[in-house]
PDB file of C-alpha atoms in Angstrom:
ATOM      1  CA  UNK K   1      52.019  -0.266   7.426  1.00  0.00           C
ATOM      2  CA  UNK K   2      53.839  -3.063   8.097  1.00  0.00           C
ATOM      3  CA  UNK K   3      51.858  -6.295   9.523  1.00  0.00           C
ATOM      4  CA  UNK K   4      51.812  -6.572  13.463  1.00  0.00           C
ATOM      5  CA  UNK K   5      53.108  -9.176  15.147  1.00  0.00           C
ATOM      6  CA  UNK K   6      51.679 -10.432  18.753  1.00  0.00           C
ATOM      7  CA  UNK K   7      52.272 -13.440  20.608  1.00  0.00           C
ATOM      8  CA  UNK K   8      49.564 -15.092  22.299  1.00  0.00           C
ATOM      9  CA  UNK K   9      50.305 -17.030  25.623  1.00  0.00           C
ATOM     10  CA  UNK K  10      47.563 -19.209  26.521  1.00  0.00           C
ATOM     11  CA  UNK K  11      46.978 -23.230  26.826  1.00  0.00           C
ATOM     12  CA  UNK K  12      45.472 -25.008  23.838  1.00  0.00           C
ATOM     13  CA  UNK K  13      42.017 -26.647  24.475  1.00  0.00           C
ATOM     14  CA  UNK K  14      41.380 -28.954  21.498  1.00  0.00           C
ATOM     15  CA  UNK K  15      37.826 -28.278  21.813  1.00  0.00           C
ATOM     16  CA  UNK K  16      35.429 -25.670  23.470  1.00  0.00           C
ATOM     17  CA  UNK K  17      36.577 -22.627  21.149  1.00  0.00           C
ATOM     18  CA  UNK K  18      38.640 -20.622  24.135  1.00  0.00           C
ATOM     19  CA  UNK K  19      42.402 -19.638  24.765  1.00  0.00           C
ATOM     20  CA  UNK K  20      44.672 -20.483  21.714  1.00  0.00           C
ATOM     21  CA  UNK K  21      41.880 -21.854  19.764  1.00  0.00           C
ATOM     22  CA  UNK K  22      39.977 -18.576  19.802  1.00  0.00           C
ATOM     23  CA  UNK K  23      42.850 -16.180  19.888  1.00  0.00           C
ATOM     24  CA  UNK K  24      45.039 -17.457  16.585  1.00  0.00           C
ATOM     25  CA  UNK K  25      41.966 -17.157  14.435  1.00  0.00           C
ATOM     26  CA  UNK K  26      40.690 -14.035  15.418  1.00  0.00           C
ATOM     27  CA  UNK K  27      44.155 -12.258  15.582  1.00  0.00           C
ATOM     28  CA  UNK K  28      45.020 -13.468  12.646  1.00  0.00           C
ATOM     29  CA  UNK K  29      41.853 -12.855  10.686  1.00  0.00           C
ATOM     30  CA  UNK K  30      42.280  -9.048  11.999  1.00  0.00           C
ATOM     31  CA  UNK K  31      45.454  -9.493   9.873  1.00  0.00           C
ATOM     32  CA  UNK K  32      47.943  -9.712  12.678  1.00  0.00           C
ATOM     33  CA  UNK K  33      50.786 -12.342  12.577  1.00  0.00           C
ATOM     34  CA  UNK K  34      49.931 -14.269  15.553  1.00  0.00           C
ATOM     35  CA  UNK K  35      52.809 -16.254  16.900  1.00  0.00           C
ATOM     36  CA  UNK K  36      52.223 -18.596  20.195  1.00  0.00           C
ATOM     37  CA  UNK K  37      53.430 -20.219  23.124  1.00  0.00           C
ATOM     38  CA  UNK K  38      51.017 -22.683  24.534  1.00  0.00           C
ATOM     39  CA  UNK K  39      51.350 -23.430  28.151  1.00  0.00           C
ATOM     40  CA  UNK K  40      49.542 -26.618  27.932  1.00  0.00           C
ATOM     41  CA  UNK K  41      47.341 -29.028  25.761  1.00  0.00           C
ATOM     42  CA  UNK K  42      43.691 -30.425  26.865  1.00  0.00           C
ATOM     43  CA  UNK K  43      41.585 -32.450  25.552  1.00  0.00           C
ATOM     44  CA  UNK K  44      38.822 -29.998  26.032  1.00  0.00           C
ATOM     45  CA  UNK K  45      38.548 -26.965  28.507  1.00  0.00           C
ATOM     46  CA  UNK K  46      37.748 -27.694  32.227  1.00  0.00           C
ATOM     47  CA  UNK K  47      34.715 -26.068  32.015  1.00  0.00           C
ATOM     48  CA  UNK K  48      31.553 -28.599  32.479  1.00  0.00           C
ATOM     49  CA  UNK K  49      33.697 -31.405  30.753  1.00  0.00           C
ATOM     50  CA  UNK K  50      35.253 -33.708  32.800  1.00  0.00           C
ATOM     51  CA  UNK K  51      37.641 -36.760  32.178  1.00  0.00           C
ATOM     52  CA  UNK K  52      39.619 -34.246  30.259  1.00  0.00           C
ATOM     53  CA  UNK K  53      43.572 -35.055  29.181  1.00  0.00           C
ATOM     54  CA  UNK K  54      46.169 -32.555  30.319  1.00  0.00           C
ATOM     55  CA  UNK K  55      49.566 -32.124  29.031  1.00  0.00           C
ATOM     56  CA  UNK K  56      51.569 -29.389  31.622  1.00  0.00           C
ATOM     57  CA  UNK K  57      53.914 -27.515  28.967  1.00  0.00           C
ATOM     58  CA  UNK K  58      55.332 -25.350  31.996  1.00  0.00           C
ATOM     59  CA  UNK K  59      59.176 -26.565  30.727  1.00  0.00           C
ATOM     60  CA  UNK K  60      59.071 -25.286  27.447  1.00  0.00           C
ATOM     61  CA  UNK K  61      57.852 -21.801  27.937  1.00  0.00           C
ATOM     62  CA  UNK K  62      61.538 -20.296  28.801  1.00  0.00           C
ATOM     63  CA  UNK K  63      63.061 -22.677  26.016  1.00  0.00           C
ATOM     64  CA  UNK K  64      60.774 -21.005  23.409  1.00  0.00           C
ATOM     65  CA  UNK K  65      61.265 -17.375  24.612  1.00  0.00           C
ATOM     66  CA  UNK K  66      64.699 -18.181  24.657  1.00  0.00           C
ATOM     67  CA  UNK K  67      65.277 -19.738  20.685  1.00  0.00           C
ATOM     68  CA  UNK K  68      63.411 -17.094  19.492  1.00  0.00           C
ATOM     69  CA  UNK K  69      65.540 -14.262  21.442  1.00  0.00           C
ATOM     70  CA  UNK K  70      68.583 -16.176  19.977  1.00  0.00           C
ATOM     71  CA  UNK K  71      66.905 -15.648  16.186  1.00  0.00           C
ATOM     72  CA  UNK K  72      66.345 -12.036  16.959  1.00  0.00           C
ATOM     73  CA  UNK K  73      62.453 -12.576  16.950  1.00  0.00           C
ATOM     74  CA  UNK K  74      60.506  -9.634  18.564  1.00  0.00           C
ATOM     75  CA  UNK K  75      56.703  -8.782  18.852  1.00  0.00           C
ATOM     76  CA  UNK K  76      54.749  -5.849  18.546  1.00  0.00           C
ATOM     77  CA  UNK K  77      52.398  -7.048  21.337  1.00  0.00           C
ATOM     78  CA  UNK K  78      51.953  -9.984  23.689  1.00  0.00           C
ATOM     79  CA  UNK K  79      48.259 -11.226  24.969  1.00  0.00           C
ATOM     80  CA  UNK K  80      48.598 -13.491  28.049  1.00  0.00           C
ATOM     81  CA  UNK K  81      45.930 -15.702  29.272  1.00  0.00           C
ATOM     82  CA  UNK K  82      44.842 -18.374  31.451  1.00  0.00           C
ATOM     83  CA  UNK K  83      47.852 -19.906  33.005  1.00  0.00           C
ATOM     84  CA  UNK K  84      47.919 -23.092  34.999  1.00  0.00           C
ATOM     85  CA  UNK K  85      50.518 -22.241  38.173  1.00  0.00           C
ATOM     86  CA  UNK K  86      52.032 -19.485  39.898  1.00  0.00           C
ATOM     87  CA  UNK K  87      54.969 -21.046  38.367  1.00  0.00           C
ATOM     88  CA  UNK K  88      54.205 -20.574  35.200  1.00  0.00           C
ATOM     89  CA  UNK K  89      52.865 -16.746  35.500  1.00  0.00           C
ATOM     90  CA  UNK K  90      56.912 -16.294  36.656  1.00  0.00           C
ATOM     91  CA  UNK K  91      58.110 -18.219  33.549  1.00  0.00           C
ATOM     92  CA  UNK K  92      55.686 -15.955  31.232  1.00  0.00           C
ATOM     93  CA  UNK K  93      57.091 -12.733  32.531  1.00  0.00           C
ATOM     94  CA  UNK K  94      60.599 -13.804  32.101  1.00  0.00           C
ATOM     95  CA  UNK K  95      59.836 -14.884  28.608  1.00  0.00           C
ATOM     96  CA  UNK K  96      58.417 -11.779  27.774  1.00  0.00           C
ATOM     97  CA  UNK K  97      61.153  -9.991  29.178  1.00  0.00           C
ATOM     98  CA  UNK K  98      63.380 -11.699  27.089  1.00  0.00           C
ATOM     99  CA  UNK K  99      61.890 -10.729  23.303  1.00  0.00           C
ATOM    100  CA  UNK K 100      59.975  -7.312  24.059  1.00  0.00           C
ATOM    101  CA  UNK K 101      61.098  -4.486  22.823  1.00  0.00           C
ATOM    102  CA  UNK K 102      60.626  -0.817  24.303  1.00  0.00           C
ATOM    103  CA  UNK K 103      57.540  -0.626  22.409  1.00  0.00           C
ATOM    104  CA  UNK K 104      56.161  -3.590  22.539  1.00  0.00           C
ATOM    105  CA  UNK K 105      52.250  -3.740  23.653  1.00  0.00           C
ATOM    106  CA  UNK K 106      51.547  -6.051  26.899  1.00  0.00           C
ATOM    107  CA  UNK K 107      47.830  -7.065  27.510  1.00  0.00           C
ATOM    108  CA  UNK K 108      47.420  -9.360  30.217  1.00  0.00           C
ATOM    109  CA  UNK K 109      44.031 -11.195  30.993  1.00  0.00           C
ATOM    110  CA  UNK K 110      44.631 -12.740  34.610  1.00  0.00           C
ATOM    111  CA  UNK K 111      42.011 -15.333  34.206  1.00  0.00           C
ATOM    112  CA  UNK K 112      41.745 -17.428  37.442  1.00  0.00           C
ATOM    113  CA  UNK K 113      38.523 -16.484  38.583  1.00  0.00           C
ATOM    114  CA  UNK K 114      34.682 -15.885  38.404  1.00  0.00           C
ATOM    115  CA  UNK K 115      31.486 -15.635  40.497  1.00  0.00           C
ATOM    116  CA  UNK K 116      33.492 -14.600  43.995  1.00  0.00           C
ATOM    117  CA  UNK K 117      36.039 -17.681  43.725  1.00  0.00           C
ATOM    118  CA  UNK K 118      38.925 -19.262  41.969  1.00  0.00           C
ATOM    119  CA  UNK K 119      38.581 -21.471  39.161  1.00  0.00           C
ATOM    120  CA  UNK K 120      39.120 -25.357  40.071  1.00  0.00           C
ATOM    121  CA  UNK K 121      42.732 -26.163  40.937  1.00  0.00           C
ATOM    122  CA  UNK K 122      43.836 -22.738  42.115  1.00  0.00           C
ATOM    123  CA  UNK K 123      45.158 -21.964  45.203  1.00  0.00           C
ATOM    124  CA  UNK K 124      45.163 -19.155  47.494  1.00  0.00           C
ATOM    125  CA  UNK K 125      48.830 -17.816  46.091  1.00  0.00           C
ATOM    126  CA  UNK K 126      47.432 -17.385  42.979  1.00  0.00           C
ATOM    127  CA  UNK K 127      46.214 -13.934  42.573  1.00  0.00           C
ATOM    128  CA  UNK K 128      49.529 -12.894  44.343  1.00  0.00           C
ATOM    129  CA  UNK K 129      51.183 -14.517  41.125  1.00  0.00           C
ATOM    130  CA  UNK K 130      48.792 -12.781  38.460  1.00  0.00           C
ATOM    131  CA  UNK K 131      49.309  -9.719  40.222  1.00  0.00           C
ATOM    132  CA  UNK K 132      52.945  -9.664  39.884  1.00  0.00           C
ATOM    133  CA  UNK K 133      52.474 -10.691  36.462  1.00  0.00           C
ATOM    134  CA  UNK K 134      49.578  -7.540  35.512  1.00  0.00           C
ATOM    135  CA  UNK K 135      53.079  -5.024  36.832  1.00  0.00           C
ATOM    136  CA  UNK K 136      54.814  -5.897  33.386  1.00  0.00           C
ATOM    137  CA  UNK K 137      51.876  -5.051  31.361  1.00  0.00           C
ATOM    138  CA  UNK K 138      50.476  -1.761  29.954  1.00  0.00           C
ATOM    139  CA  UNK K 139      46.728  -2.891  29.811  1.00  0.00           C
ATOM    140  CA  UNK K 140      45.237  -5.458  32.337  1.00  0.00           C
ATOM    141  CA  UNK K 141      41.872  -7.355  31.562  1.00  0.00           C
ATOM    142  CA  UNK K 142      40.740  -8.599  35.044  1.00  0.00           C
ATOM    143  CA  UNK K 143      36.731  -9.480  35.745  1.00  0.00           C
ATOM    144  CA  UNK K 144      35.314  -8.311  38.511  1.00  0.00           C
ATOM    145  CA  UNK K 145      36.284 -11.521  41.043  1.00  0.00           C
ATOM    146  CA  UNK K 146      39.572 -10.963  39.468  1.00  0.00           C
ATOM    147  CA  UNK K 147      39.917  -7.502  40.085  1.00  0.00           C
ATOM    148  CA  UNK K 148      38.804  -8.270  43.951  1.00  0.00           C
ATOM    149  CA  UNK K 149      41.073 -11.358  44.465  1.00  0.00           C
ATOM    150  CA  UNK K 150      43.783  -9.231  43.598  1.00  0.00           C
ATOM    151  CA  UNK K 151      43.190  -5.971  45.257  1.00  0.00           C
ATOM    152  CA  UNK K 152      41.953  -7.595  48.623  1.00  0.00           C
ATOM    153  CA  UNK K 153      38.695  -5.575  47.935  1.00  0.00           C
ATOM    154  CA  UNK K 154      35.505  -7.664  48.857  1.00  0.00           C
ATOM    155  CA  UNK K 155      33.503  -9.265  46.357  1.00  0.00           C
ATOM    156  CA  UNK K 156      29.891  -8.515  46.045  1.00  0.00           C
ATOM    157  CA  UNK K 157      27.260  -9.922  44.019  1.00  0.00           C
ATOM    158  CA  UNK K 158      25.786  -7.620  40.588  1.00  0.00           C
ATOM    159  CA  UNK K 159      24.576  -4.872  39.826  1.00  0.00           C
ATOM    160  CA  UNK K 160      27.109  -2.804  41.312  1.00  0.00           C
ATOM    161  CA  UNK K 161      27.551   0.844  42.160  1.00  0.00           C
ATOM    162  CA  UNK K 162      29.865   3.418  40.386  1.00  0.00           C
ATOM    163  CA  UNK K 163      31.698   3.675  43.497  1.00  0.00           C
ATOM    164  CA  UNK K 164      32.591   0.244  43.904  1.00  0.00           C
ATOM    165  CA  UNK K 165      33.637  -0.223  40.616  1.00  0.00           C
ATOM    166  CA  UNK K 166      35.928   2.874  40.445  1.00  0.00           C
ATOM    167  CA  UNK K 167      37.339   2.017  43.874  1.00  0.00           C
ATOM    168  CA  UNK K 168      38.347  -1.266  41.951  1.00  0.00           C
ATOM    169  CA  UNK K 169      39.525   0.739  38.814  1.00  0.00           C
ATOM    170  CA  UNK K 170      41.821   2.883  40.743  1.00  0.00           C
ATOM    171  CA  UNK K 171      43.190   0.361  43.242  1.00  0.00           C
ATOM    172  CA  UNK K 172      43.983  -1.930  40.246  1.00  0.00           C
ATOM    173  CA  UNK K 173      45.854   0.967  38.725  1.00  0.00           C
ATOM    174  CA  UNK K 174      47.943   1.641  42.299  1.00  0.00           C
ATOM    175  CA  UNK K 175      49.054  -2.006  42.384  1.00  0.00           C
ATOM    176  CA  UNK K 176      49.930  -2.121  38.483  1.00  0.00           C
ATOM    177  CA  UNK K 177      50.062   1.320  36.636  1.00  0.00           C
ATOM    178  CA  UNK K 178      48.645  -0.513  33.701  1.00  0.00           C
ATOM    179  CA  UNK K 179      45.668   0.869  31.938  1.00  0.00           C
ATOM    180  CA  UNK K 180      42.429  -0.931  33.288  1.00  0.00           C
ATOM    181  CA  UNK K 181      39.720  -2.930  31.070  1.00  0.00           C
ATOM    182  CA  UNK K 182      37.187  -4.075  34.047  1.00  0.00           C
ATOM    183  CA  UNK K 183      35.174  -6.744  32.325  1.00  0.00           C
ATOM    184  CA  UNK K 184      31.532  -7.625  34.020  1.00  0.00           C
ATOM    185  CA  UNK K 185      30.364  -4.342  35.100  1.00  0.00           C
ATOM    186  CA  UNK K 186      26.383  -4.059  35.502  1.00  0.00           C
ATOM    187  CA  UNK K 187      24.693  -1.406  37.215  1.00  0.00           C
ATOM    188  CA  UNK K 188      21.190  -3.216  36.487  1.00  0.00           C
ATOM    189  CA  UNK K 189      19.627  -6.589  35.423  1.00  0.00           C
ATOM    190  CA  UNK K 190      19.658  -5.162  31.686  1.00  0.00           C
ATOM    191  CA  UNK K 191      22.935  -4.191  30.569  1.00  0.00           C
ATOM    192  CA  UNK K 192      26.590  -5.524  30.354  1.00  0.00           C
ATOM    193  CA  UNK K 193      30.012  -4.676  29.911  1.00  0.00           C
ATOM    194  CA  UNK K 194      32.966  -3.068  30.934  1.00  0.00           C
ATOM    195  CA  UNK K 195      34.553   0.100  32.674  1.00  0.00           C
ATOM    196  CA  UNK K 196      37.654   1.442  31.264  1.00  0.00           C
ATOM    197  CA  UNK K 197      40.629   3.553  33.327  1.00  0.00           C
ATOM    198  CA  UNK K 198      43.446   5.476  31.022  1.00  0.00           C
ATOM    199  CA  UNK K 199      45.249   8.280  31.916  1.00  0.00           C
ATOM    200  CA  UNK K 200      42.858   9.023  34.889  1.00  0.00           C
ATOM    201  CA  UNK K 201      39.575   9.067  32.998  1.00  0.00           C
ATOM    202  CA  UNK K 202      36.787   6.460  33.349  1.00  0.00           C
ATOM    203  CA  UNK K 203      34.985   5.339  30.132  1.00  0.00           C
ATOM    204  CA  UNK K 204      32.132   2.654  30.308  1.00  0.00           C
ATOM    205  CA  UNK K 205      31.181   0.275  27.624  1.00  0.00           C
ATOM    206  CA  UNK K 206      27.687  -1.428  28.427  1.00  0.00           C
ATOM    207  CA  UNK K 207      25.635  -3.260  25.984  1.00  0.00           C
ATOM    208  CA  UNK K 208      22.432  -4.751  26.332  1.00  0.00           C
ATOM    209  CA  UNK K 209      22.489  -8.126  28.300  1.00  0.00           C
ATOM    210  CA  UNK K 210      21.805 -11.581  26.148  1.00  0.00           C
ATOM    211  CA  UNK K 211      20.306 -14.750  27.669  1.00  0.00           C
ATOM    212  CA  UNK K 212      22.886 -17.559  28.137  1.00  0.00           C
ATOM    213  CA  UNK K 213      26.466 -17.853  29.528  1.00  0.00           C
ATOM    214  CA  UNK K 214      28.733 -19.376  27.702  1.00  0.00           C
ATOM    215  CA  UNK K 215      32.642 -20.558  27.652  1.00  0.00           C
ATOM    216  CA  UNK K 216      35.593 -18.414  25.820  1.00  0.00           C
ATOM    217  CA  UNK K 217      33.729 -15.450  25.802  1.00  0.00           C
ATOM    218  CA  UNK K 218      36.469 -13.510  28.231  1.00  0.00           C
ATOM    219  CA  UNK K 219      38.993 -14.869  25.282  1.00  0.00           C
ATOM    220  CA  UNK K 220      36.775 -13.723  22.841  1.00  0.00           C
ATOM    221  CA  UNK K 221      36.577 -10.192  24.023  1.00  0.00           C
ATOM    222  CA  UNK K 222      40.310 -10.172  24.540  1.00  0.00           C
ATOM    223  CA  UNK K 223      41.032 -11.234  21.208  1.00  0.00           C
ATOM    224  CA  UNK K 224      38.908  -8.874  19.542  1.00  0.00           C
ATOM    225  CA  UNK K 225      40.827  -5.840  22.331  1.00  0.00           C
ATOM    226  CA  UNK K 226      44.199  -6.642  21.470  1.00  0.00           C
ATOM    227  CA  UNK K 227      43.251  -7.315  17.229  1.00  0.00           C
ATOM    228  CA  UNK K 228      41.589  -3.922  17.504  1.00  0.00           C
ATOM    229  CA  UNK K 229      44.372  -2.081  19.373  1.00  0.00           C
ATOM    230  CA  UNK K 230      46.998  -3.375  16.960  1.00  0.00           C
ATOM    231  CA  UNK K 231      44.693  -1.780  14.224  1.00  0.00           C
ATOM    232  CA  UNK K 232      44.951   1.712  15.813  1.00  0.00           C
ATOM    233  CA  UNK K 233      41.852   2.153  17.745  1.00  0.00           C
ATOM    234  CA  UNK K 234      42.150   3.796  21.267  1.00  0.00           C
ATOM    235  CA  UNK K 235      41.360   1.695  24.375  1.00  0.00           C
ATOM    236  CA  UNK K 236      37.723   2.705  24.646  1.00  0.00           C
ATOM    237  CA  UNK K 237      37.156   2.021  20.792  1.00  0.00           C
ATOM    238  CA  UNK K 238      38.823  -1.264  21.472  1.00  0.00           C
ATOM    239  CA  UNK K 239      36.715  -2.139  24.233  1.00  0.00           C
ATOM    240  CA  UNK K 240      33.784  -1.552  22.546  1.00  0.00           C
ATOM    241  CA  UNK K 241      34.467  -3.571  19.369  1.00  0.00           C
ATOM    242  CA  UNK K 242      35.519  -6.204  21.246  1.00  0.00           C
ATOM    243  CA  UNK K 243      31.966  -6.325  23.359  1.00  0.00           C
ATOM    244  CA  UNK K 244      30.272  -6.117  20.209  1.00  0.00           C
ATOM    245  CA  UNK K 245      32.261  -9.011  18.920  1.00  0.00           C
ATOM    246  CA  UNK K 246      30.964 -11.060  22.154  1.00  0.00           C
ATOM    247  CA  UNK K 247      27.417  -9.884  21.536  1.00  0.00           C
ATOM    248  CA  UNK K 248      27.068 -10.842  18.329  1.00  0.00           C
ATOM    249  CA  UNK K 249      28.751 -14.085  18.977  1.00  0.00           C
ATOM    250  CA  UNK K 250      26.451 -15.054  21.680  1.00  0.00           C
ATOM    251  CA  UNK K 251      23.246 -13.615  19.289  1.00  0.00           C
ATOM    252  CA  UNK K 252      24.620 -16.210  16.648  1.00  0.00           C
ATOM    253  CA  UNK K 253      24.621 -19.130  19.093  1.00  0.00           C
ATOM    254  CA  UNK K 254      21.689 -18.820  21.128  1.00  0.00           C
ATOM    255  CA  UNK K 255      19.382 -20.530  18.453  1.00  0.00           C
ATOM    256  CA  UNK K 256      21.562 -22.947  17.073  1.00  0.00           C
ATOM    257  CA  UNK K 257      23.699 -24.249  19.863  1.00  0.00           C
ATOM    258  CA  UNK K 258      22.749 -23.934  24.069  1.00  0.00           C
ATOM    259  CA  UNK K 259      25.190 -26.085  25.477  1.00  0.00           C
ATOM    260  CA  UNK K 260      27.562 -23.529  26.809  1.00  0.00           C
ATOM    261  CA  UNK K 261      30.375 -25.701  27.160  1.00  0.00           C
ATOM    262  CA  UNK K 262      30.583 -25.703  23.230  1.00  0.00           C
ATOM    263  CA  UNK K 263      31.660 -22.295  23.238  1.00  0.00           C
ATOM    264  CA  UNK K 264      30.544 -19.191  21.273  1.00  0.00           C
ATOM    265  CA  UNK K 265      30.126 -19.277  17.068  1.00  0.00           C
ATOM    266  CA  UNK K 266      32.543 -16.232  16.673  1.00  0.00           C
ATOM    267  CA  UNK K 267      33.420 -17.637  13.450  1.00  0.00           C
ATOM    268  CA  UNK K 268      30.007 -16.388  11.420  1.00  0.00           C
ATOM    269  CA  UNK K 269      30.666 -12.804  13.021  1.00  0.00           C
ATOM    270  CA  UNK K 270      34.211 -12.444  12.021  1.00  0.00           C
ATOM    271  CA  UNK K 271      33.337 -10.761   9.016  1.00  0.00           C
ATOM    272  CA  UNK K 272      31.220  -8.254  10.331  1.00  0.00           C
ATOM    273  CA  UNK K 273      33.871  -7.196  13.210  1.00  0.00           C
ATOM    274  CA  UNK K 274      36.750  -6.707  10.340  1.00  0.00           C
ATOM    275  CA  UNK K 275      34.218  -4.492   8.243  1.00  0.00           C
ATOM    276  CA  UNK K 276      34.092  -1.964  11.270  1.00  0.00           C
ATOM    277  CA  UNK K 277      37.861  -2.556  11.695  1.00  0.00           C
TER     278      UNK K 277
END
């Protein structure tokens, strides 16, 4: 089987284990070629650090894709994550359209919010821009907050009930026609995971909840998900494998570095993840 190529479109946070510094090593370790379109360069991620540097690469997104199109470069998959503005969301959609093929898989993580509110710096028009990007995708990977913002349904704190989760899933499908992996699903205080909607069928993948909240775990999950999908696993199987990767990464980090800003030690558990693949 020929090597798969995936284009990861995220920022580069130089420290903190998120975005491209997570996607590139995980996807490469899975045996896939990982090409990148960086959307910004930051000295650290924005969660908990202050005084970080930020260089906007919005003007480079479309020229990179145009150059690739000229060179005949295409991809088996696209994986988009945190974007800095509605303008970037629109440009990413155009860039993907330029270089995709009819068989390309598009996975979009509309990373913009958590705990019931948008990330700092985002305005109220951002969910609409992310929804438009999600409408181009084959698979979308929102958390509960992002799902509520894109659908207009009210947000509530966990634990949730199945009618609420299933309403979110079906509404997201109605708006995007994409398969949905909804993260942050919890029906009690002891388990946490995801709900998957594919072909009208809902699957729940729930794992034992671990202590500690770390930045970058969403990117670890998304990268593991894409890596497993390109290895031939189904969407529910890939979701479970990605959730295990996150849990193992947190477990490897808990006794080692409690500072949540520093991300998780996914590197030490990649071997076990690859053995499962």
